XYZ file of C-alpha atoms in Angstrom:
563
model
C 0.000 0.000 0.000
C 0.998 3.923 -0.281
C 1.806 4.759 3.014
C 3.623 7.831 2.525
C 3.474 10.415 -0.651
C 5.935 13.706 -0.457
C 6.036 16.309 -3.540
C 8.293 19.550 -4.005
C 8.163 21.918 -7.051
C 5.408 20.389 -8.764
C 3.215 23.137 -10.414
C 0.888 24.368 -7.484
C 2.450 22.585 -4.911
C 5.321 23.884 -2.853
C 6.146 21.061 -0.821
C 4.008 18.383 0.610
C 4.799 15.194 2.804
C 1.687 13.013 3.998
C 1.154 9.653 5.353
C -1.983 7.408 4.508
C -3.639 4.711 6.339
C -4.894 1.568 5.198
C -8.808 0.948 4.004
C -10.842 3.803 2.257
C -9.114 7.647 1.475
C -11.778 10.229 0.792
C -9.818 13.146 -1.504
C -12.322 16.356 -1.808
C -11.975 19.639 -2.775
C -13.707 22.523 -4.934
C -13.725 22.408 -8.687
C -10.280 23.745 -9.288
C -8.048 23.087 -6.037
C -5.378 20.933 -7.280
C -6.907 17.154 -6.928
C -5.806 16.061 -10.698
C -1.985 17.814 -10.204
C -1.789 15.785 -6.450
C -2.712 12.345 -9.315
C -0.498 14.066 -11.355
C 2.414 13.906 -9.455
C 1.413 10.307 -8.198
C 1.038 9.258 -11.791
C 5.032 10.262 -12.444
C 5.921 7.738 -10.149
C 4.090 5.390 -12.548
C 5.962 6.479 -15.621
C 3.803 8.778 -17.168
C 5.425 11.268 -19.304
C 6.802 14.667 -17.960
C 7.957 17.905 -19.198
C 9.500 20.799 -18.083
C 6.289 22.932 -17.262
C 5.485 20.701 -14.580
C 8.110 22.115 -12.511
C 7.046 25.286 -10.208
C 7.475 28.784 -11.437
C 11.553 29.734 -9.940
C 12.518 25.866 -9.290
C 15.198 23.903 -10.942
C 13.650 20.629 -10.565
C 10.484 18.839 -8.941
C 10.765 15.779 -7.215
C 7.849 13.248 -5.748
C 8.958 10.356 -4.245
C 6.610 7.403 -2.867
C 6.671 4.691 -0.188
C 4.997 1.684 -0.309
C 4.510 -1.378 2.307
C 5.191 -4.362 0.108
C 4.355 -7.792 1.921
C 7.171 -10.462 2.495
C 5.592 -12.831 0.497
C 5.190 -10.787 -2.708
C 8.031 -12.491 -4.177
C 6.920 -11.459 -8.114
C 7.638 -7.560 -6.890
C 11.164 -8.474 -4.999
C 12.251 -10.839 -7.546
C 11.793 -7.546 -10.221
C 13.174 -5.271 -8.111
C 15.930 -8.030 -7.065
C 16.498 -8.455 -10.907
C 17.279 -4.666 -11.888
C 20.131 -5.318 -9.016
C 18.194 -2.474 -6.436
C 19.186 -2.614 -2.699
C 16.483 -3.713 -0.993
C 16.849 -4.209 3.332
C 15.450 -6.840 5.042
C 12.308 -4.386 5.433
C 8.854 -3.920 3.931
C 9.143 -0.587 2.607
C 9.823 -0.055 -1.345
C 10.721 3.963 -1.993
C 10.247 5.219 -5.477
C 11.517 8.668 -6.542
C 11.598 10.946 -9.681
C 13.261 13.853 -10.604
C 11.959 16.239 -13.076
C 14.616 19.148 -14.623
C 14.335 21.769 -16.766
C 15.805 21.024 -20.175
C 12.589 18.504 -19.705
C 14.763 15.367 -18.745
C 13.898 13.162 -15.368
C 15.513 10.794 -13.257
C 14.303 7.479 -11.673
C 15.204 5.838 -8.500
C 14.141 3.011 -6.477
C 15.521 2.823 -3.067
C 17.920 5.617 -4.188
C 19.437 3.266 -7.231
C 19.010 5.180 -10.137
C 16.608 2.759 -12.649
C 15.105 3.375 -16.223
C 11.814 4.376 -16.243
C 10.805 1.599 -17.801
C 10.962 -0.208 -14.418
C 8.561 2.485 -12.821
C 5.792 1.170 -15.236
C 6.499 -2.290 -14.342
C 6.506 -1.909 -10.490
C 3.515 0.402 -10.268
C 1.361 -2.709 -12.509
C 1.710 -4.047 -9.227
C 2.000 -1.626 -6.723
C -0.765 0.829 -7.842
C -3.944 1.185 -10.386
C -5.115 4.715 -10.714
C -8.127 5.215 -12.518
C -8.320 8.351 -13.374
C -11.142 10.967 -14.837
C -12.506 10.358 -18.293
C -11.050 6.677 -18.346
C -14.399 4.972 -18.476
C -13.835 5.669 -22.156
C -11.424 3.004 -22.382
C -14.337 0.364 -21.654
C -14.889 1.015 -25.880
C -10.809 -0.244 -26.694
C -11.550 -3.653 -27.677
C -7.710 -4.744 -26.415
C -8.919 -3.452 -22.837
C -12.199 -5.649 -23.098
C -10.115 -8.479 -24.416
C -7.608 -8.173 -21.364
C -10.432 -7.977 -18.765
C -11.842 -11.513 -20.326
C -8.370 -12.716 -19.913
C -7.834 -11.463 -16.274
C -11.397 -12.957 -15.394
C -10.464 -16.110 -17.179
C -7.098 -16.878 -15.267
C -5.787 -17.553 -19.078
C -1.972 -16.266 -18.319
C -0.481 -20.152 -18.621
C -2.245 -20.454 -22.219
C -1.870 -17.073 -23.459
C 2.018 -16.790 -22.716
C 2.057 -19.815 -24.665
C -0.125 -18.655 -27.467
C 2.160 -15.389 -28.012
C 5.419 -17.947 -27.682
C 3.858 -20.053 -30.329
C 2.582 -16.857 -33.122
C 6.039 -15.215 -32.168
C 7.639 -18.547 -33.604
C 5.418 -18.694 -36.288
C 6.532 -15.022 -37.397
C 9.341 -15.632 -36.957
C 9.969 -18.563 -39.135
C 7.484 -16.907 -41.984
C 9.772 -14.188 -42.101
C 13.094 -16.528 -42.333
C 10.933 -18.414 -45.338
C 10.030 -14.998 -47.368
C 13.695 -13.900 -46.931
C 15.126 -17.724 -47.897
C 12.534 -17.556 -50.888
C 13.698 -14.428 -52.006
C 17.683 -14.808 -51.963
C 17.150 -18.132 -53.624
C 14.897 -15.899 -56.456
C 17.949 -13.451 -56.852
C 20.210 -16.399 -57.118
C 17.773 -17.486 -59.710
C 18.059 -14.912 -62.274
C 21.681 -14.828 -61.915
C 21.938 -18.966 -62.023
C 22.976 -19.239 -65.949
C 25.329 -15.895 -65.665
C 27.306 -17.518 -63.111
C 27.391 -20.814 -64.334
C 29.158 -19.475 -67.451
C 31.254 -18.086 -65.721
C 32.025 -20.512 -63.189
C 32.572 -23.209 -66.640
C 34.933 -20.473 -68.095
C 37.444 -20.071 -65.198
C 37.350 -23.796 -64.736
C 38.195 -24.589 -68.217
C 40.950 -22.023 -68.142
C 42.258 -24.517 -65.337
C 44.003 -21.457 -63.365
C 47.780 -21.652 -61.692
C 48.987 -19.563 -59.128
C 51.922 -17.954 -60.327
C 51.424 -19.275 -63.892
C 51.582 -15.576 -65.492
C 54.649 -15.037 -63.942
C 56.525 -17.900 -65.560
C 54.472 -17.240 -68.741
C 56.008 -13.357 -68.480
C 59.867 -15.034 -67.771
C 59.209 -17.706 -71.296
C 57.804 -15.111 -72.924
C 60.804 -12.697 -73.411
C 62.654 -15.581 -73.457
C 61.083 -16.803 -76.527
C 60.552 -13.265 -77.815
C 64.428 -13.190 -77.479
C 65.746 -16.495 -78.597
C 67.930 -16.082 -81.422
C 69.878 -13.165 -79.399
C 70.064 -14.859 -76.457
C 71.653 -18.280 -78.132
C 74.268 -15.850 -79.934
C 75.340 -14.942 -77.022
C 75.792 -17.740 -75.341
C 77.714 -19.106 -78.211
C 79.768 -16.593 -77.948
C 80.564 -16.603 -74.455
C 81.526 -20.482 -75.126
C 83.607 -19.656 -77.913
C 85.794 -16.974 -75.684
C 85.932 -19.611 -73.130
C 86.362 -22.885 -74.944
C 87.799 -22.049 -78.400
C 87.453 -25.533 -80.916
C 91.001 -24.902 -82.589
C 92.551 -25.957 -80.030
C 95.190 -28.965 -80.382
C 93.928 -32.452 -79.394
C 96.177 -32.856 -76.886
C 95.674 -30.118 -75.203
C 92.366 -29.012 -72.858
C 91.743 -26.107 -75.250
C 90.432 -22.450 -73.924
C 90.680 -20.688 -70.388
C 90.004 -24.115 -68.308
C 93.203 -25.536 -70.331
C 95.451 -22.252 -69.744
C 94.327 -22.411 -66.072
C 95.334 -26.144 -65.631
C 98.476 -26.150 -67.641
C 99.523 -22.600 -64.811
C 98.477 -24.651 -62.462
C 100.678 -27.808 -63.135
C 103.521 -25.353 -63.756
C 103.382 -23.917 -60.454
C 102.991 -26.863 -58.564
C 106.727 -28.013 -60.569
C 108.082 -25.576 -58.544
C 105.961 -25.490 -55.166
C 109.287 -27.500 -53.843
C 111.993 -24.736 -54.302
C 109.348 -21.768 -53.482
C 106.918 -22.872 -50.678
C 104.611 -19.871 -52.221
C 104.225 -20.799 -55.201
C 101.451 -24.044 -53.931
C 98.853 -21.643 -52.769
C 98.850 -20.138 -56.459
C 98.426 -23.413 -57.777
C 95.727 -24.577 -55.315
C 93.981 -21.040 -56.186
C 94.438 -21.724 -60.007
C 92.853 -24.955 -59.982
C 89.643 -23.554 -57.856
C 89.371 -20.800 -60.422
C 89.374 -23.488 -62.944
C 86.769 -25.988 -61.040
C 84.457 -23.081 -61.030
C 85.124 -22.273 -64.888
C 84.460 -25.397 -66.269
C 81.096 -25.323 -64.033
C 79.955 -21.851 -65.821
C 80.934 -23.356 -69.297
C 78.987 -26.697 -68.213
C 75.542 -24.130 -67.392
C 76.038 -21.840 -70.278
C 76.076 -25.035 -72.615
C 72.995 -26.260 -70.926
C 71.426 -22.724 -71.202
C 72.221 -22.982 -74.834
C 70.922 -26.445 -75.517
C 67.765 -25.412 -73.762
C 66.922 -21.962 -76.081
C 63.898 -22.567 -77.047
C 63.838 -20.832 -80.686
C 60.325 -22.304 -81.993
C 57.560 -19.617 -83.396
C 55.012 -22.274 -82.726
C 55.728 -22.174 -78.735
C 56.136 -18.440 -78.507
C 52.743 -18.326 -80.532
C 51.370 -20.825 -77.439
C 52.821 -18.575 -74.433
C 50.954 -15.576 -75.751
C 48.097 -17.025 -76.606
C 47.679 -18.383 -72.755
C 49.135 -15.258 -71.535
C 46.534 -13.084 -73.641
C 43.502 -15.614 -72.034
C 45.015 -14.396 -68.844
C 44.993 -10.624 -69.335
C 41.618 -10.990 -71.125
C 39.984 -13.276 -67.671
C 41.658 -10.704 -64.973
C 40.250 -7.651 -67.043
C 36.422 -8.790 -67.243
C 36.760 -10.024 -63.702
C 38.477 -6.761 -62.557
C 41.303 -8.588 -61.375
C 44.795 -7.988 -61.004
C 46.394 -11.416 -60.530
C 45.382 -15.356 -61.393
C 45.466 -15.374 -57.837
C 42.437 -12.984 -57.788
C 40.818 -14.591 -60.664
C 41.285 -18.014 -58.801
C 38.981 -16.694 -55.742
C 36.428 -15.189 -58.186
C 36.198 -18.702 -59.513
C 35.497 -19.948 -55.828
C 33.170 -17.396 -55.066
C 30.850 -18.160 -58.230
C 31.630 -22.055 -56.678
C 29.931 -21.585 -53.318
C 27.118 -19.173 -54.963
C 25.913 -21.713 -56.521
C 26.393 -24.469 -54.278
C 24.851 -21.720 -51.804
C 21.667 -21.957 -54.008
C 21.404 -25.568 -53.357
C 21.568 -24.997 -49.453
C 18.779 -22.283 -49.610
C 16.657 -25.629 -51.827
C 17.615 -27.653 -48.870
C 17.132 -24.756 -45.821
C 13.466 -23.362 -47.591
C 12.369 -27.003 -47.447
C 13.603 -27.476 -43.880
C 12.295 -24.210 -43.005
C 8.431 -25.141 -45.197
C 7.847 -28.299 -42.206
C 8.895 -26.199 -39.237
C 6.418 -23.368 -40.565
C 4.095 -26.323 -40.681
C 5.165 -27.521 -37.432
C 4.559 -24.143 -35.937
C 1.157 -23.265 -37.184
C 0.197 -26.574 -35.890
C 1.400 -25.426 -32.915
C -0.072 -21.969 -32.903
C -3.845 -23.174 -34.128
C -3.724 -25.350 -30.813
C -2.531 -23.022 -28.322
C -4.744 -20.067 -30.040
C -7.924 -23.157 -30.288
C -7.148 -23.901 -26.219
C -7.268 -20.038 -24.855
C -10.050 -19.586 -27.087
C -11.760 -22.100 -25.285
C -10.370 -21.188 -21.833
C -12.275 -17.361 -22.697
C -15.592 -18.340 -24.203
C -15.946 -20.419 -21.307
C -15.551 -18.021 -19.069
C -16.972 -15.296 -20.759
C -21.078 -16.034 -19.505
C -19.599 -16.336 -16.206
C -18.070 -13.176 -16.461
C -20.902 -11.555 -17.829
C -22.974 -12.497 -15.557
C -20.514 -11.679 -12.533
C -21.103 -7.910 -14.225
C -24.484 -7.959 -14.585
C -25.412 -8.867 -10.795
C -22.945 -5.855 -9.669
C -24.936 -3.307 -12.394
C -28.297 -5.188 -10.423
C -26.662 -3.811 -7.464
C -26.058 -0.302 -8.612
C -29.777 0.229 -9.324
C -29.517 -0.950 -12.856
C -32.078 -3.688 -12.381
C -32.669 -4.523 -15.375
C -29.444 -3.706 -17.184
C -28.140 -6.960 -19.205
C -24.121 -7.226 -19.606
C -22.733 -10.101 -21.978
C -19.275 -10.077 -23.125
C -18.947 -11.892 -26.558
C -16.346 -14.133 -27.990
C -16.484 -13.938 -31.547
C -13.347 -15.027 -34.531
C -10.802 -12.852 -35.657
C -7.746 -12.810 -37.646
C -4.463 -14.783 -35.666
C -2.657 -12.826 -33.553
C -0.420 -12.655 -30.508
C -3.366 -12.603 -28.543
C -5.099 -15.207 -30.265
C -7.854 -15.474 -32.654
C -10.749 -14.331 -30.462
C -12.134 -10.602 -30.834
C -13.961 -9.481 -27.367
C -16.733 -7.375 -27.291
C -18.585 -5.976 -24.123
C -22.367 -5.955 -24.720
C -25.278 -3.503 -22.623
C -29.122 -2.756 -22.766
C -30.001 -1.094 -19.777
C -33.271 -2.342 -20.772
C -32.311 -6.047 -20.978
C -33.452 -6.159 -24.167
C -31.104 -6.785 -27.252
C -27.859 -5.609 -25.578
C -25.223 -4.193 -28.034
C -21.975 -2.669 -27.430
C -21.106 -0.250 -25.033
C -19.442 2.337 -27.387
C -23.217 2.435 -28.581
C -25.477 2.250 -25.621
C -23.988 3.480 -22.432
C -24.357 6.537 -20.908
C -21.549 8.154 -18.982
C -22.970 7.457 -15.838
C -23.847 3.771 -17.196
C -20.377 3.864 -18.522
C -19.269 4.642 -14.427
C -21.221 1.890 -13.085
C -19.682 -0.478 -15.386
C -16.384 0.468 -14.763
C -16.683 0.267 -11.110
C -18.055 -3.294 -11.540
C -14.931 -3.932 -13.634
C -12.811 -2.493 -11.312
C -14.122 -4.181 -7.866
C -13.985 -7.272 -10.090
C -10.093 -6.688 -11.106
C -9.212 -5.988 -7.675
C -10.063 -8.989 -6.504
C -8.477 -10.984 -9.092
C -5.586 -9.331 -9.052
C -4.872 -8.402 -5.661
C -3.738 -4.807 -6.213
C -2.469 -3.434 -3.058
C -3.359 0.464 -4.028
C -6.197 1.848 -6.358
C -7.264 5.474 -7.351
C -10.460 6.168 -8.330
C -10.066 9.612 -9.961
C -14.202 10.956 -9.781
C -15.347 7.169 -11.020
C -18.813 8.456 -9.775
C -18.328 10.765 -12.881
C -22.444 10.954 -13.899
C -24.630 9.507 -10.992
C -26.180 10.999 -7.855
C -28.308 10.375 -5.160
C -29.009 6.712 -4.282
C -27.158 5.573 -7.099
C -23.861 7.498 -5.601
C -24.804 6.054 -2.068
C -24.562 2.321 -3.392
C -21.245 3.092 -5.466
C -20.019 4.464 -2.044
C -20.449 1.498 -0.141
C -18.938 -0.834 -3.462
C -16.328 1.120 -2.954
C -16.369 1.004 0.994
C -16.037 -2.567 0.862
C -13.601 -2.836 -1.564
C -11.262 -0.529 0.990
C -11.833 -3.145 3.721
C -9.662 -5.579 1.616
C -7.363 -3.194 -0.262
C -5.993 0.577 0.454
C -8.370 2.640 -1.792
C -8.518 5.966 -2.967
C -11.569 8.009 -3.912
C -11.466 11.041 -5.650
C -14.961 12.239 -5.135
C -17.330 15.092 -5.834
C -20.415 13.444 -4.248
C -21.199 13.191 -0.086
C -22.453 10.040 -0.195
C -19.284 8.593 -1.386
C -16.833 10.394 0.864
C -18.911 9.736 4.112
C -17.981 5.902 3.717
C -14.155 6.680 4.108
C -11.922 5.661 6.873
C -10.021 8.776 6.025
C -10.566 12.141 4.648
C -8.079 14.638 3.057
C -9.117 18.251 1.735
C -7.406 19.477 -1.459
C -7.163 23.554 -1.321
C -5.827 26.261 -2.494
C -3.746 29.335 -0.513
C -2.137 32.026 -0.967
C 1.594 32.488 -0.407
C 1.888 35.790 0.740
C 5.437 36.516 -0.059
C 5.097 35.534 -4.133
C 1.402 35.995 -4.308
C 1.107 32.668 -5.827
C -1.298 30.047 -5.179
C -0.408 26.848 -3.344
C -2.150 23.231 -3.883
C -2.355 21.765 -0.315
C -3.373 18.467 1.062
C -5.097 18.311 4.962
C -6.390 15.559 6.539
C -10.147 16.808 8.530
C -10.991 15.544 11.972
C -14.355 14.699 12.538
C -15.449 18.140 12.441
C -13.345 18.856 9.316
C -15.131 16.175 7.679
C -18.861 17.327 8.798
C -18.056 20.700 7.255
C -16.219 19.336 4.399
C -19.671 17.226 3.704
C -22.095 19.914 4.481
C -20.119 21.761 1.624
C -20.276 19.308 -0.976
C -24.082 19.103 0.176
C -25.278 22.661 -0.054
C -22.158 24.801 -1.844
C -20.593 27.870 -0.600
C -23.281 28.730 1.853
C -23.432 26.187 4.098
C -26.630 26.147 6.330
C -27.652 23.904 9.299
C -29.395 21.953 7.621
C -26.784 20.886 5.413
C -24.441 20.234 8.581
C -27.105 17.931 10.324
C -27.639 15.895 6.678
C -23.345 15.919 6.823
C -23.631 14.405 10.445
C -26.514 11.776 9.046
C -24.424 10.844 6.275
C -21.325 9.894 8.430
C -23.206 8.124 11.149
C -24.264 5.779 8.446
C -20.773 5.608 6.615
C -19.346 3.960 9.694
C-alpha cells in the first residue's frame, strides 16, 4: 500500500509530505483546487510522461517520491526489483523517486538506485492502479475488453504460450520470405554464373602461372639473341682450334699454370697456394661453361611455342580484365566465389524445405494453443458476464443486461478471439457499449470492472479519480459502499465530488488552495479533517458555498451511516 506520498516543485504545490492509512481515502476539494496535479504527481511515479512545465514557477527541478509497504511474500515484486540489481533491506518498505529538470529530462530511483523508467511502469502494474477521470472511455478499446476476459479467465499459462507459439510462427514466416527471395535473386543470376564458373574452370588457373608465362615469354621473344650470345661466351671460353692434346680455352690455360706452379711449389713454398687457387678458379670455370652449354641447348627458338605462351598469356589478361582482377590469384577466388554461390543456391533448396515443415510444425502449434485459450475465454466469458451484470443489479440498474462476446478474428499474438462488451439497460437486445452506455452507465460499469479486477488481481493500491463521474443520489450512495467494501480488503482511494461517497471513508483529506503571501502565488495543499473537518467538508459538498444547518445535520446523518 501507499503509506507515505511527499512532492516539491510540482506546479501548485510547494512542498508536501503526507502519510496514509490503510482501508478507504476520501480526496475532496472545490472544482479547481489541485486534486488532478496531487494524481499528477502520483502518476510520475508510474511512468507517465513529464515535461518541463510541470516544474514550479523559480525551481530547478520537482521531485515526488513514494513509499509503499510491500508484503514479504510478494516475491513477483522483490524478484523484479531483485532483478534490476536495487538494494532492498530486510524491510517492507519499497521507496520510489523521480526527478523532473528543466531542459525537460527526469531521473528514476528506487531505493535511491538510479533505474530506467521503464521499471517504474512495471513496479507500479503491481504496486498501484489509478483510474483516473474520463477513463471509463477506455471500456470502448476492444484490447482493454479483451484483457479484462483474460484477467477474469485466469488464461496467463495459455496465453504466454499462445504469443510464444505466433512469435515462432513469425518468426519462421519471415526466415521463409527472406530464404525464398535470396534463392529468387540467385535465380536470375543462375545461368550468368554458371558461365562463368565453366569459363574459369576450363581455363584450369595456376597460381603464379603468369609469372613464368612473363619469364618464357621474353625468353622466346628473345631467342635467337640470347643463343648468340651464349655461343659466344663459349667460344671466348672454350675455343674448338685448339690442339687435341691439349684441354683447349681458359680451363686448359688455367690447368696447364696450375701444373707449372705446382713443378716448382718445392723450391718456393709460395708458389702451392697459387696453384691450389688456379685450380679452384678453374673448377668453377668449367662449371659456368657446363651451365652456359645447358642454357644454350635449352633456347627454345620455336615460333610455334612463342605463338602458345601468348596465346595463354593473352587468355590471362583478357579473364583478370572482365573479372576486374589484377592477378590469377584474384581470378582463382572469383572462380570460388561463383563455386559456393551456386552451391549456396542448393543450401537455400535444402534450408526453404527445412524451413516449409517447421512453418508447418509451428502453425500446428499456434492453431492449438490459439484453439485452447479460445476455449479457456468463451468459457468463461457467460460467467463473467454475468458476474457484471449482478454488480450493475446492485447499482440500481435492475434490469441492465451485460454479456461479453467471444467472436473469430484474424491470428494474432493474442489469439484469434475478438472481445466485445455488450449492454441494454433495458435487458433487451444488448449491443456494445461504445453504442449504448451513458456516462454514468459507462461509471457503473467500470466500477463493476474495477471491484472485479481488484479482486483478481490483488492490487495493493487503487485510485479512483471521480469514477462516480455521472450519478447521484441513491445511485452514488450504493457506489459508495462498493467502494467502501472494496477498501476493507485493499488501500483505496476516492477522488470524489459526491457526499455520499466520501462519508464511507476511513479517512478524509481536503485538497485547497492558498495564498503564499510573499510571491502571491497560489499553493495546492493536502489536509487531513478531523471529525469536524469532515462534517463541514460534507455539508459543503451538500449545499455549496453557503453552508446552512441543515446541510451540517444531513453531513452528520451521512457519516453516522458511513461507519
Amino acid at each position: 500500500m501507499l503509506s507515505r506520498l511527499s512532492i516539491s516543485n510540482y506546479v501548485l504545490i510547494d512542498s508536501l509530505e503526507i502519510s496514509f492509512p490503510e482501508g478507504l481515502i476520501i480526496i475532496t476539494g472545490q472544482t479547481g483546487a489541485g486534486k488532478s496535479i496531487l494524481l499528477g504527481a502520483l502518476s510520475l511515479l508510474t511512468g507517465a510522461k513529464a515535461d518541463a512545465s510541470q516544474i514550479s514557477p523559480g525551481a530547478d527541478s520537482c521531485v515526488a517520491e513514494a513509499e509503499f509497504s510491500i508484503p514479504e511474500a510478494d516475491e513477483r515484486l522483490r524478484g523484479l526489483v531483485e532483478a534490476n540489481e536495487v538494494e532492498w533491506d530486510e524491510g517492507d518498505s519499497l521507496i520510489v523517486r523521480r526527478v523532473i529538470y528543466k531542459s525537460g529530462r527526469s531521473r528514476s530511483f528506487v531505493n535511491d538506485t538510479p533505474v530506467p523508467l521503464s521499471l517504474l511502469s512495471e513496479l507500479s502494474a503491481s504496486l498501484v492502479d489509478i483510474h483516473s477521470q474520463h477513463k471509463s472511455l477506455i471500456l470502448i478499446d476492444k484490447h482493454f475488453q479483451l484483457e479484462i476476459l483474460d484477467l477474469y479467465a485466469g488464461d496467463a499459462d495459455a496465453l504466454g504460450e499462445c504469443r510464444r507459439s505466433y512469435a515462432a510462427l513469425q518468426a519462421l514466416t519471415r526466415e521463409l520470405e527472406e530464404a525464398r527471395r535470396r534463392l529468387e535473386e540467385l535465380s536470375k543470376n543462375r545461368r550468368y554464373s554458371e558461365a562463368q564458373l565453366m569459363q574459369l574452370q576450363a581455363a584450369k588457373l595456376r597460381d603464379g602461372e603468369l609469372e613464368e608465362l612473363e619469364e618464357e615469354q621474353k625468353a622466346l621473344a628473345n631467342a635467337e639473341e640470347i643463343k648468340e650470345n651464349l655461343c659466344s661466351a663459349l667460344e671466348l671460353l672454350c675455343p674448338e682450334d685448339g690442339g687435341a692434346d691439349e684441354v683447349p680455352g681458359v680451363s686448359g690455360g688455367l690447368r696447364e699454370s696450375s701444373r707449372k706452379l705446382q713443378k716448382i711449389s718445392g723450391y718456393l713454398s709460395a708458389a702451392q697456394p697459387l696453384a691450389d687457387r688456379l685450380e679452384s678458379a678453374r673448377i668453377e670455370i668449367d662449371d659456368i661453361i657446363s651451365e652456359i652449354s645447358g642454357l644454350n641447348s635449352s633456347v627454345d627458338v620455336s615460333s610455334s611455342r612463342l605463338q602458345s605462351v601468348e596465346e595463354r598469356m593473352s587468355l590471362l589478361y583478357e579473364l583478370m580484365k572482365k573479372h576486374g582482377c589484377r592477378s590469377v590469384a584474384e581470378l582463382i577466388e572469383v572462380r570460388e566465389r561463383y563455386s559456393k554461390e551456386l552451391e549456396g543456391s542448393s543450401d537455400l533448396e535444402e534450408r526453404i524445405a527445412t524451413l516449409g515443415e517447421e512453418l508447418a510444425a509451428a502453425k500446428r502449434s499456434y492453431e492449438s494453443s490459439s484453439e485452447k485459450l479460445s476455449g479457456l475465454r468463451r468459457e468463461a466469458a457467460p460467467r463473467m458476464g454475468a458476474a457484471i451484470e449482478k454488480s450493475l443489479h446492485e447499482l440500481e440498474l435492475e434490469r441492465a443486461a451485460f454479456r461479453v462476446e467471444v467472436s473469430q478474428a484474424s491470428p494474432a499474438a493474442d489469439g484469434i478471439d475478438a472481445v466485445s462488451f455488450l449492454f441494454s439497460a433495458s435487458g433487451r437486445d444488448p449491443v456494445d457499449v461504445a453504442r449504448c452506455a451513458s456516462g454514468g452507465e459507462l461509471s457503473r460499469i467500470m466500477l463493476s470492472l474495477k471491484v472485479m479486477m481488484a479482486d483478481l488481481t490483488r492490487m495493493p493500491t487503487m485510485v479512483f479519480d471521480e469514477i462516480d463521474s455521472g450519478v447521484s443520489g441513491s445511485v452514488a450512495d450504493r457506489m459508495g459502499k462498493m467502494i467502501c467494501e472494496l477498501g476493507g480488503k485493499m488501500q483505496v482511494f476516492a477522488i470524489t465530488h459526491l457526499p455520499q461517497v466520501a462519508a464511507k471513508g476511513d479517512a478524509h483529506y481536503l485538497v485547497s488552495k492558498s495564498m503564499d503571501e510573499k510571491s502571491g502565488n497560489f499553493r495546492t495543499v493536502l489536509t487531513r479533517l478531523d471529525e469536524r473537518g469532515r462534517v463541514m467538508e460534507l455539508a459543503r459538498m451538500l449545499s455549496g458555498a453557503d453552508i446552512t444547518a441543515e446541510a451540517v445535520a444531513n453531513a452528520e446523518k451521512l457519516l453516522e451511516k458511513g461507519e
